[in-house]
């Protein structure tokens, strides 16, 4: 069976860089199936890449090798690492891009990539995607075991980013988070997970919540974009189960002039009756 | 033989959405060959997608499955349909995106997609490309018959867009149409087909026609862009046999400040002599 | 083994043009592996395409077929040619896009493409990528020999671009070149090769050179971007061994307001001591 390699970079698509990586991979592993996750990560935006790879990897089959090259410190002494996670492999600079995976519990193992005999020679100091990541991924496709890329390292000691936190105030019925991604449609993705919301209210109670962003109050959570009128703001759980602010048939980011980092709160007042539930 | 799936969306390439669809497809149908038609359809522009899929599909082999996800009403009660046409399959929301195919005569059959057992669970209300379109296409690649996606429906009852019309005035030797697409090069694609023109004049007479757009008069139809001087406007039959307004080595759309919807006329005065042809 | 076809065009990714080419190829050569080098060549920028294909081709395996469609004179009498070079094939309009390959010594042979029986009929005058390049490449994938595309021609008589020159003044210890490409990161790629520099100074002496661009003096050549402080200018040999001006964690092109064509000089004064080296 053909094995899959995915690519996530900030290389853009106007230069030949992505094509060159594919050439190097296919010259060594002709049967590899190479899938672009995106090459549109903003310039050296490690955090954005961290969200992308975390959002996407679960939809790929076991055995997939994910290459992430958002690598501001290429050519310096930063390590290149291979992380094994839920039957997939992640090849990336050790710069925090794997942060959201490292928060999970199913970490198998991690390795520092030191198998220099595989690298393209001479190794440049500016394009490790070509000289290191691609030939190592090709070797893994060809059957090299993760152990052979280099010494085992403690996954808990890999570099992690400080990500914006979510505060839950159960007493006041309020969760405070922030916008962490804005997609192509201008939808505002927050870091507030559906499970966190369920600490405050159940799915049945979602019509009664209030979501606030930039002083705008949004009543209730919708089930689809078109549950509200054209051009109306809405809150919804995204396809990844995070609270999302959108505009039906429009661009919420532009409408609200909201950027990454914008504070978002969701609050829920239990009906008076329920306060007495235990005592009645 | 590997089967082809094409993708046409308005997802753009900066998010992981397209990559995720490919992951879902390949996890189920590892041998699928996935080709991007474009992910640059303007935001929810169903009409543009309708032109794209109609222009492209004829160049793919029989058995190709085309997925079109330009889907403003995702998550609402709009249907998802499978259209069988000239030995290919088209999987799309029933929102008009198949309009130009539905104008043809070779329609085989259409089905409403209801095979929920194939969907990714839980089905989101915002990303059916991932949860419905991809797994259903993968199942078709794997040999499921179109009949198995759901109940047969009448292709003539699918949603169609009202497209700009072309008026032919044979008495006055004039055809009136409009710009329906503008390509990456700024070429203005009209809805006036070569066959419609041939109702007025023959291929040999094309030097004598006048094309008018935004008050500019263009004399004759050319055979190639470089038949006129650098920076000159020209009219030509496009590679799809529609009347196209272009600028040799330049951008006609910018030069004319012409947008989609712009009126275009083509007229032909038969030489006086020919009026007497039958009587001399 | 699957054979690779690469595509380099100025078609962009918003229209279906690239997808259509892939459809035509796969309809005829279902096993072809099609890799996009880039479709982001600037509008009809033959020179940029020449640099891209020259930079990328060496990373692909023998047998790869490269299609380059940057073709301002499509439909005119310009020839389409097939160049055989180092075990790979290059299919392109004869407009200079192969210039940098033609400067090499390993040219095998060239052919004018005239195998009309393979073309898509009727051949349009505006989209030879679809009607000629794609079916011919597919036939080559399927085993047609280069000789069968048409008559042999002298590779030394193909069209070449006049590229900006590099002047070496050994007496004054100075090399003058220019910026020939700017990449997605704003890195300024010059035409001054590492080997040319070594006519003036050795790798060990690179700390002592001066690079000047737009009046800015850059001291020494670095080994990696992060060898200088954040936001500092640096000079470095690129991953393709040409002198490159970059900004650590920033965009050199924007910072310097430098465009293609900008003059770059690199100079080296041998330390006084070395002048006496032979005599001491």
mmCIF file of N, CA, C and O in Angstrom, chain A residues 2 10-17 19-20 22-24 26-27 30-32 43-44 72 74-76 120 124-127 130, chain C residues 1-2 4 13 33 35-38 40 52 55-56 59-61 181 183-185 189 223-226 236 238-240 249-250:
data_model
loop_
_atom_site.group_PDB
_atom_site.id
_atom_site.type_symbol
_atom_site.label_atom_id
_atom_site.label_comp_id
_atom_site.label_asym_id
_atom_site.label_seq_id
_atom_site.Cartn_x
_atom_site.Cartn_y
_atom_site.Cartn_z
ATOM 1 N N UNK A 2 0.456 2.211 -0.794
ATOM 2 C CA UNK A 2 1.188 3.464 -0.838
ATOM 3 C C UNK A 2 1.133 4.154 0.508
ATOM 4 O O UNK A 2 0.088 4.212 1.142
ATOM 5 N N UNK A 10 5.657 27.142 5.430
ATOM 6 C CA UNK A 10 5.364 28.560 5.166
ATOM 7 C C UNK A 10 6.064 29.000 3.873
ATOM 8 O O UNK A 10 6.378 30.173 3.709
ATOM 9 N N UNK A 11 6.268 28.051 2.956
ATOM 10 C CA UNK A 11 7.044 28.326 1.742
ATOM 11 C C UNK A 11 6.242 29.073 0.676
ATOM 12 O O UNK A 11 6.825 29.593 -0.276
ATOM 13 N N UNK A 12 4.927 29.095 0.783
ATOM 14 C CA UNK A 12 4.136 29.640 -0.310
ATOM 15 C C UNK A 12 4.236 28.757 -1.535
ATOM 16 O O UNK A 12 4.889 27.707 -1.509
ATOM 17 N N UNK A 13 3.592 29.193 -2.608
ATOM 18 C CA UNK A 13 3.536 28.359 -3.816
ATOM 19 C C UNK A 13 4.142 29.041 -5.035
ATOM 20 O O UNK A 13 4.031 28.546 -6.147
ATOM 21 N N UNK A 14 4.813 30.185 -4.832
ATOM 22 C CA UNK A 14 5.363 30.854 -6.016
ATOM 23 C C UNK A 14 6.779 30.389 -6.339
ATOM 24 O O UNK A 14 7.198 30.466 -7.481
ATOM 25 N N UNK A 15 7.522 29.925 -5.355
ATOM 26 C CA UNK A 15 8.860 29.413 -5.618
ATOM 27 C C UNK A 15 8.787 27.911 -5.878
ATOM 28 O O UNK A 15 7.747 27.290 -5.742
ATOM 29 N N UNK A 16 9.922 27.335 -6.244
ATOM 30 C CA UNK A 16 9.978 25.908 -6.552
ATOM 31 C C UNK A 16 10.263 25.072 -5.310
ATOM 32 O O UNK A 16 10.417 23.854 -5.416
ATOM 33 N N UNK A 17 10.291 25.688 -4.126
ATOM 34 C CA UNK A 17 10.753 24.989 -2.930
ATOM 35 C C UNK A 17 9.932 23.727 -2.624
ATOM 36 O O UNK A 17 10.482 22.675 -2.295
ATOM 37 N N UNK A 19 8.037 21.994 -4.688
ATOM 38 C CA UNK A 19 8.269 21.032 -5.762
ATOM 39 C C UNK A 19 9.593 20.307 -5.599
ATOM 40 O O UNK A 19 9.687 19.094 -5.837
ATOM 41 N N UNK A 20 10.598 21.036 -5.171
ATOM 42 C CA UNK A 20 11.918 20.425 -4.967
ATOM 43 C C UNK A 20 11.858 19.381 -3.855
ATOM 44 O O UNK A 20 12.422 18.285 -3.993
ATOM 45 N N UNK A 22 9.347 17.611 -3.075
ATOM 46 C CA UNK A 22 8.654 16.442 -3.635
ATOM 47 C C UNK A 22 9.589 15.651 -4.551
ATOM 48 O O UNK A 22 9.546 14.416 -4.577
ATOM 49 N N UNK A 23 10.428 16.367 -5.301
ATOM 50 C CA UNK A 23 11.385 15.675 -6.164
ATOM 51 C C UNK A 23 12.340 14.819 -5.353
ATOM 52 O O UNK A 23 12.591 13.653 -5.684
ATOM 53 N N UNK A 24 12.842 15.388 -4.268
ATOM 54 C CA UNK A 24 13.790 14.645 -3.416
ATOM 55 C C UNK A 24 13.101 13.415 -2.821
ATOM 56 O O UNK A 24 13.672 12.317 -2.791
ATOM 57 N N UNK A 26 10.439 11.752 -3.990
ATOM 58 C CA UNK A 26 10.070 10.755 -5.010
ATOM 59 C C UNK A 26 11.292 10.098 -5.652
ATOM 60 O O UNK A 26 11.211 8.962 -6.117
ATOM 61 N N UNK A 27 12.412 10.812 -5.665
ATOM 62 C CA UNK A 27 13.624 10.194 -6.212
ATOM 63 C C UNK A 27 14.048 9.016 -5.327
ATOM 64 O O UNK A 27 14.627 8.049 -5.813
ATOM 65 N N UNK A 30 9.723 6.329 -4.672
ATOM 66 C CA UNK A 30 8.858 6.609 -5.830
ATOM 67 C C UNK A 30 7.374 6.360 -5.564
ATOM 68 O O UNK A 30 6.520 6.955 -6.209
ATOM 69 N N UNK A 31 7.068 5.500 -4.614
ATOM 70 C CA UNK A 31 5.668 5.191 -4.378
ATOM 71 C C UNK A 31 4.994 6.108 -3.377
ATOM 72 O O UNK A 31 3.801 5.975 -3.112
ATOM 73 N N UNK A 32 5.714 7.051 -2.805
ATOM 74 C CA UNK A 32 5.124 7.918 -1.783
ATOM 75 C C UNK A 32 3.976 8.733 -2.362
ATOM 76 O O UNK A 32 4.025 9.193 -3.500
ATOM 77 N N UNK A 43 4.339 33.699 7.484
ATOM 78 C CA UNK A 43 5.787 33.743 7.644
ATOM 79 C C UNK A 43 6.234 33.339 9.058
ATOM 80 O O UNK A 43 5.976 34.047 10.015
ATOM 81 N N UNK A 44 6.813 32.146 9.128
ATOM 82 C CA UNK A 44 7.422 31.666 10.370
ATOM 83 C C UNK A 44 6.471 31.653 11.562
ATOM 84 O O UNK A 44 6.881 31.839 12.712
ATOM 85 N N UNK A 72 12.066 28.965 11.636
ATOM 86 C CA UNK A 72 12.784 30.244 11.637
ATOM 87 C C UNK A 72 14.264 30.099 11.952
ATOM 88 O O UNK A 72 15.062 30.920 11.529
ATOM 89 N N UNK A 74 16.318 27.663 11.109
ATOM 90 C CA UNK A 74 16.997 26.685 10.252
ATOM 91 C C UNK A 74 18.487 27.009 10.197
ATOM 92 O O UNK A 74 18.872 28.169 10.090
ATOM 93 N N UNK A 75 19.282 25.979 10.298
ATOM 94 C CA UNK A 75 20.722 26.162 10.166
ATOM 95 C C UNK A 75 21.411 26.485 11.478
ATOM 96 O O UNK A 75 22.634 26.475 11.569
ATOM 97 N N UNK A 76 20.620 26.796 12.513
ATOM 98 C CA UNK A 76 21.201 27.016 13.841
ATOM 99 C C UNK A 76 21.296 25.663 14.531
ATOM 100 O O UNK A 76 21.117 24.618 13.917
ATOM 101 N N UNK A 120 21.025 15.055 2.086
ATOM 102 C CA UNK A 120 21.599 15.513 0.820
ATOM 103 C C UNK A 120 22.871 16.290 1.122
ATOM 104 O O UNK A 120 22.856 17.179 1.988
ATOM 105 N N UNK A 124 22.762 22.242 3.078
ATOM 106 C CA UNK A 124 22.713 23.701 3.147
ATOM 107 C C UNK A 124 22.337 24.125 4.558
ATOM 108 O O UNK A 124 21.869 23.320 5.365
ATOM 109 N N UNK A 125 22.529 25.402 4.833
ATOM 110 C CA UNK A 125 22.121 25.926 6.142
ATOM 111 C C UNK A 125 20.802 26.666 6.052
ATOM 112 O O UNK A 125 20.361 27.288 7.009
ATOM 113 N N UNK A 126 20.179 26.645 4.863
ATOM 114 C CA UNK A 126 18.977 27.453 4.675
ATOM 115 C C UNK A 126 17.789 26.645 4.166
ATOM 116 O O UNK A 126 16.683 27.170 4.100
ATOM 117 N N UNK A 127 17.984 25.381 3.795
ATOM 118 C CA UNK A 127 16.876 24.628 3.208
ATOM 119 C C UNK A 127 16.934 23.166 3.680
ATOM 120 O O UNK A 127 17.199 22.252 2.908
ATOM 121 N N UNK A 130 14.610 20.420 2.113
ATOM 122 C CA UNK A 130 15.151 19.676 0.979
ATOM 123 C C UNK A 130 16.230 18.679 1.414
ATOM 124 O O UNK A 130 16.216 17.526 0.985
ATOM 125 N N UNK C 1 7.775 1.306 -12.697
ATOM 126 C CA UNK C 1 7.846 2.465 -11.793
ATOM 127 C C UNK C 1 7.072 3.643 -12.382
ATOM 128 O O UNK C 1 7.147 3.910 -13.571
ATOM 129 N N UNK C 2 6.380 4.339 -11.529
ATOM 130 C CA UNK C 2 5.644 5.520 -11.970
ATOM 131 C C UNK C 2 6.604 6.580 -12.466
ATOM 132 O O UNK C 2 7.633 6.837 -11.865
ATOM 133 N N UNK C 4 7.397 10.608 -13.497
ATOM 134 C CA UNK C 4 7.002 11.915 -12.986
ATOM 135 C C UNK C 4 6.919 12.931 -14.118
ATOM 136 O O UNK C 4 7.780 12.974 -14.987
ATOM 137 N N UNK C 13 -3.760 29.574 -9.777
ATOM 138 C CA UNK C 13 -4.517 28.431 -9.278
ATOM 139 C C UNK C 13 -6.003 28.713 -9.150
ATOM 140 O O UNK C 13 -6.737 27.919 -8.577
ATOM 141 N N UNK C 33 2.741 10.465 -12.432
ATOM 142 C CA UNK C 33 2.770 11.161 -11.147
ATOM 143 C C UNK C 33 3.047 12.630 -11.471
ATOM 144 O O UNK C 33 4.130 12.970 -11.936
ATOM 145 N N UNK C 35 3.617 16.497 -10.580
ATOM 146 C CA UNK C 35 4.073 17.362 -9.492
ATOM 147 C C UNK C 35 4.068 18.811 -9.970
ATOM 148 O O UNK C 35 4.620 19.128 -11.021
ATOM 149 N N UNK C 36 3.447 19.681 -9.198
ATOM 150 C CA UNK C 36 3.473 21.104 -9.499
ATOM 151 C C UNK C 36 4.792 21.704 -9.027
ATOM 152 O O UNK C 36 5.083 21.651 -7.819
ATOM 153 N N UNK C 37 5.581 22.245 -9.947
ATOM 154 C CA UNK C 37 6.728 23.030 -9.463
ATOM 155 C C UNK C 37 6.208 24.362 -8.961
ATOM 156 O O UNK C 37 6.356 24.706 -7.812
ATOM 157 N N UNK C 38 5.579 25.103 -9.849
ATOM 158 C CA UNK C 38 4.825 26.275 -9.425
ATOM 159 C C UNK C 38 3.928 26.718 -10.573
ATOM 160 O O UNK C 38 4.260 26.506 -11.741
ATOM 161 N N UNK C 40 2.814 29.863 -10.105
ATOM 162 C CA UNK C 40 2.836 31.255 -9.670
ATOM 163 C C UNK C 40 3.906 32.085 -10.359
ATOM 164 O O UNK C 40 4.273 33.153 -9.867
ATOM 165 N N UNK C 52 13.464 29.064 -12.262
ATOM 166 C CA UNK C 52 12.761 28.028 -11.496
ATOM 167 C C UNK C 52 13.088 26.630 -12.010
ATOM 168 O O UNK C 52 13.451 25.736 -11.249
ATOM 169 N N UNK C 55 16.623 25.664 -11.238
ATOM 170 C CA UNK C 55 16.866 25.419 -9.810
ATOM 171 C C UNK C 55 16.302 24.080 -9.351
ATOM 172 O O UNK C 55 16.827 23.461 -8.442
ATOM 173 N N UNK C 56 15.209 23.677 -9.986
ATOM 174 C CA UNK C 56 14.480 22.522 -9.452
ATOM 175 C C UNK C 56 14.839 21.195 -10.105
ATOM 176 O O UNK C 56 14.816 20.153 -9.446
ATOM 177 N N UNK C 59 16.791 17.946 -8.732
ATOM 178 C CA UNK C 59 16.328 17.165 -7.583
ATOM 179 C C UNK C 59 15.337 16.077 -7.975
ATOM 180 O O UNK C 59 14.842 15.357 -7.111
ATOM 181 N N UNK C 60 15.049 15.984 -9.268
ATOM 182 C CA UNK C 60 14.116 14.952 -9.732
ATOM 183 C C UNK C 60 14.880 13.786 -10.361
ATOM 184 O O UNK C 60 15.985 13.976 -10.863
ATOM 185 N N UNK C 61 14.288 12.605 -10.314
ATOM 186 C CA UNK C 61 15.005 11.443 -10.830
ATOM 187 C C UNK C 61 15.094 11.438 -12.356
ATOM 188 O O UNK C 61 14.341 12.136 -13.037
ATOM 189 N N UNK C 181 16.298 37.065 -8.595
ATOM 190 C CA UNK C 181 15.022 36.513 -8.112
ATOM 191 C C UNK C 181 14.774 37.018 -6.696
ATOM 192 O O UNK C 181 15.710 37.282 -5.944
ATOM 193 N N UNK C 183 12.433 35.651 -3.428
ATOM 194 C CA UNK C 183 11.548 34.538 -3.109
ATOM 195 C C UNK C 183 10.413 34.971 -2.177
ATOM 196 O O UNK C 183 10.301 36.147 -1.796
ATOM 197 N N UNK C 184 9.560 34.026 -1.856
ATOM 198 C CA UNK C 184 8.399 34.243 -1.004
ATOM 199 C C UNK C 184 8.747 34.895 0.333
ATOM 200 O O UNK C 184 7.925 35.594 0.921
ATOM 201 N N UNK C 185 9.960 34.661 0.816
ATOM 202 C CA UNK C 185 10.374 35.206 2.106
ATOM 203 C C UNK C 185 10.994 36.599 1.973
ATOM 204 O O UNK C 185 11.380 37.197 2.964
ATOM 205 N N UNK C 189 17.924 36.857 -4.247
ATOM 206 C CA UNK C 189 18.833 35.893 -4.853
ATOM 207 C C UNK C 189 19.617 36.573 -5.957
ATOM 208 O O UNK C 189 19.021 37.145 -6.870
ATOM 209 N N UNK C 223 26.800 31.726 7.906
ATOM 210 C CA UNK C 223 26.518 30.316 7.628
ATOM 211 C C UNK C 223 25.042 29.990 7.784
ATOM 212 O O UNK C 223 24.553 28.997 7.259
ATOM 213 N N UNK C 224 24.328 30.810 8.547
ATOM 214 C CA UNK C 224 22.887 30.587 8.666
ATOM 215 C C UNK C 224 22.210 31.924 8.941
ATOM 216 O O UNK C 224 22.854 32.884 9.375
ATOM 217 N N UNK C 225 20.914 31.972 8.686
ATOM 218 C CA UNK C 225 20.176 33.215 8.905
ATOM 219 C C UNK C 225 20.322 33.695 10.348
ATOM 220 O O UNK C 225 20.425 34.870 10.632
ATOM 221 N N UNK C 226 20.313 32.749 11.272
ATOM 222 C CA UNK C 226 20.290 33.131 12.683
ATOM 223 C C UNK C 226 21.678 33.411 13.242
ATOM 224 O O UNK C 226 21.841 33.558 14.445
ATOM 225 N N UNK C 236 24.723 35.473 2.501
ATOM 226 C CA UNK C 236 24.894 34.041 2.724
ATOM 227 C C UNK C 236 24.888 33.360 1.357
ATOM 228 O O UNK C 236 24.349 33.909 0.396
ATOM 229 N N UNK C 238 23.162 30.810 -0.830
ATOM 230 C CA UNK C 238 21.845 30.184 -0.776
ATOM 231 C C UNK C 238 21.958 28.678 -0.899
ATOM 232 O O UNK C 238 23.040 28.131 -1.142
ATOM 233 N N UNK C 239 20.826 28.024 -0.765
ATOM 234 C CA UNK C 239 20.790 26.567 -0.881
ATOM 235 C C UNK C 239 21.106 26.118 -2.308
ATOM 236 O O UNK C 239 21.251 24.932 -2.564
ATOM 237 N N UNK C 240 21.210 27.076 -3.224
ATOM 238 C CA UNK C 240 21.601 26.760 -4.606
ATOM 239 C C UNK C 240 22.987 27.320 -4.908
ATOM 240 O O UNK C 240 23.403 27.404 -6.058
ATOM 241 N N UNK C 249 14.784 36.638 10.261
ATOM 242 C CA UNK C 249 13.406 36.739 10.737
ATOM 243 C C UNK C 249 12.679 37.951 10.156
ATOM 244 O O UNK C 249 11.836 38.559 10.814
ATOM 245 N N UNK C 250 13.018 38.295 8.914
ATOM 246 C CA UNK C 250 12.345 39.414 8.272
ATOM 247 C C UNK C 250 12.441 39.328 6.772
ATOM 248 O O UNK C 250 12.870 38.316 6.214
#
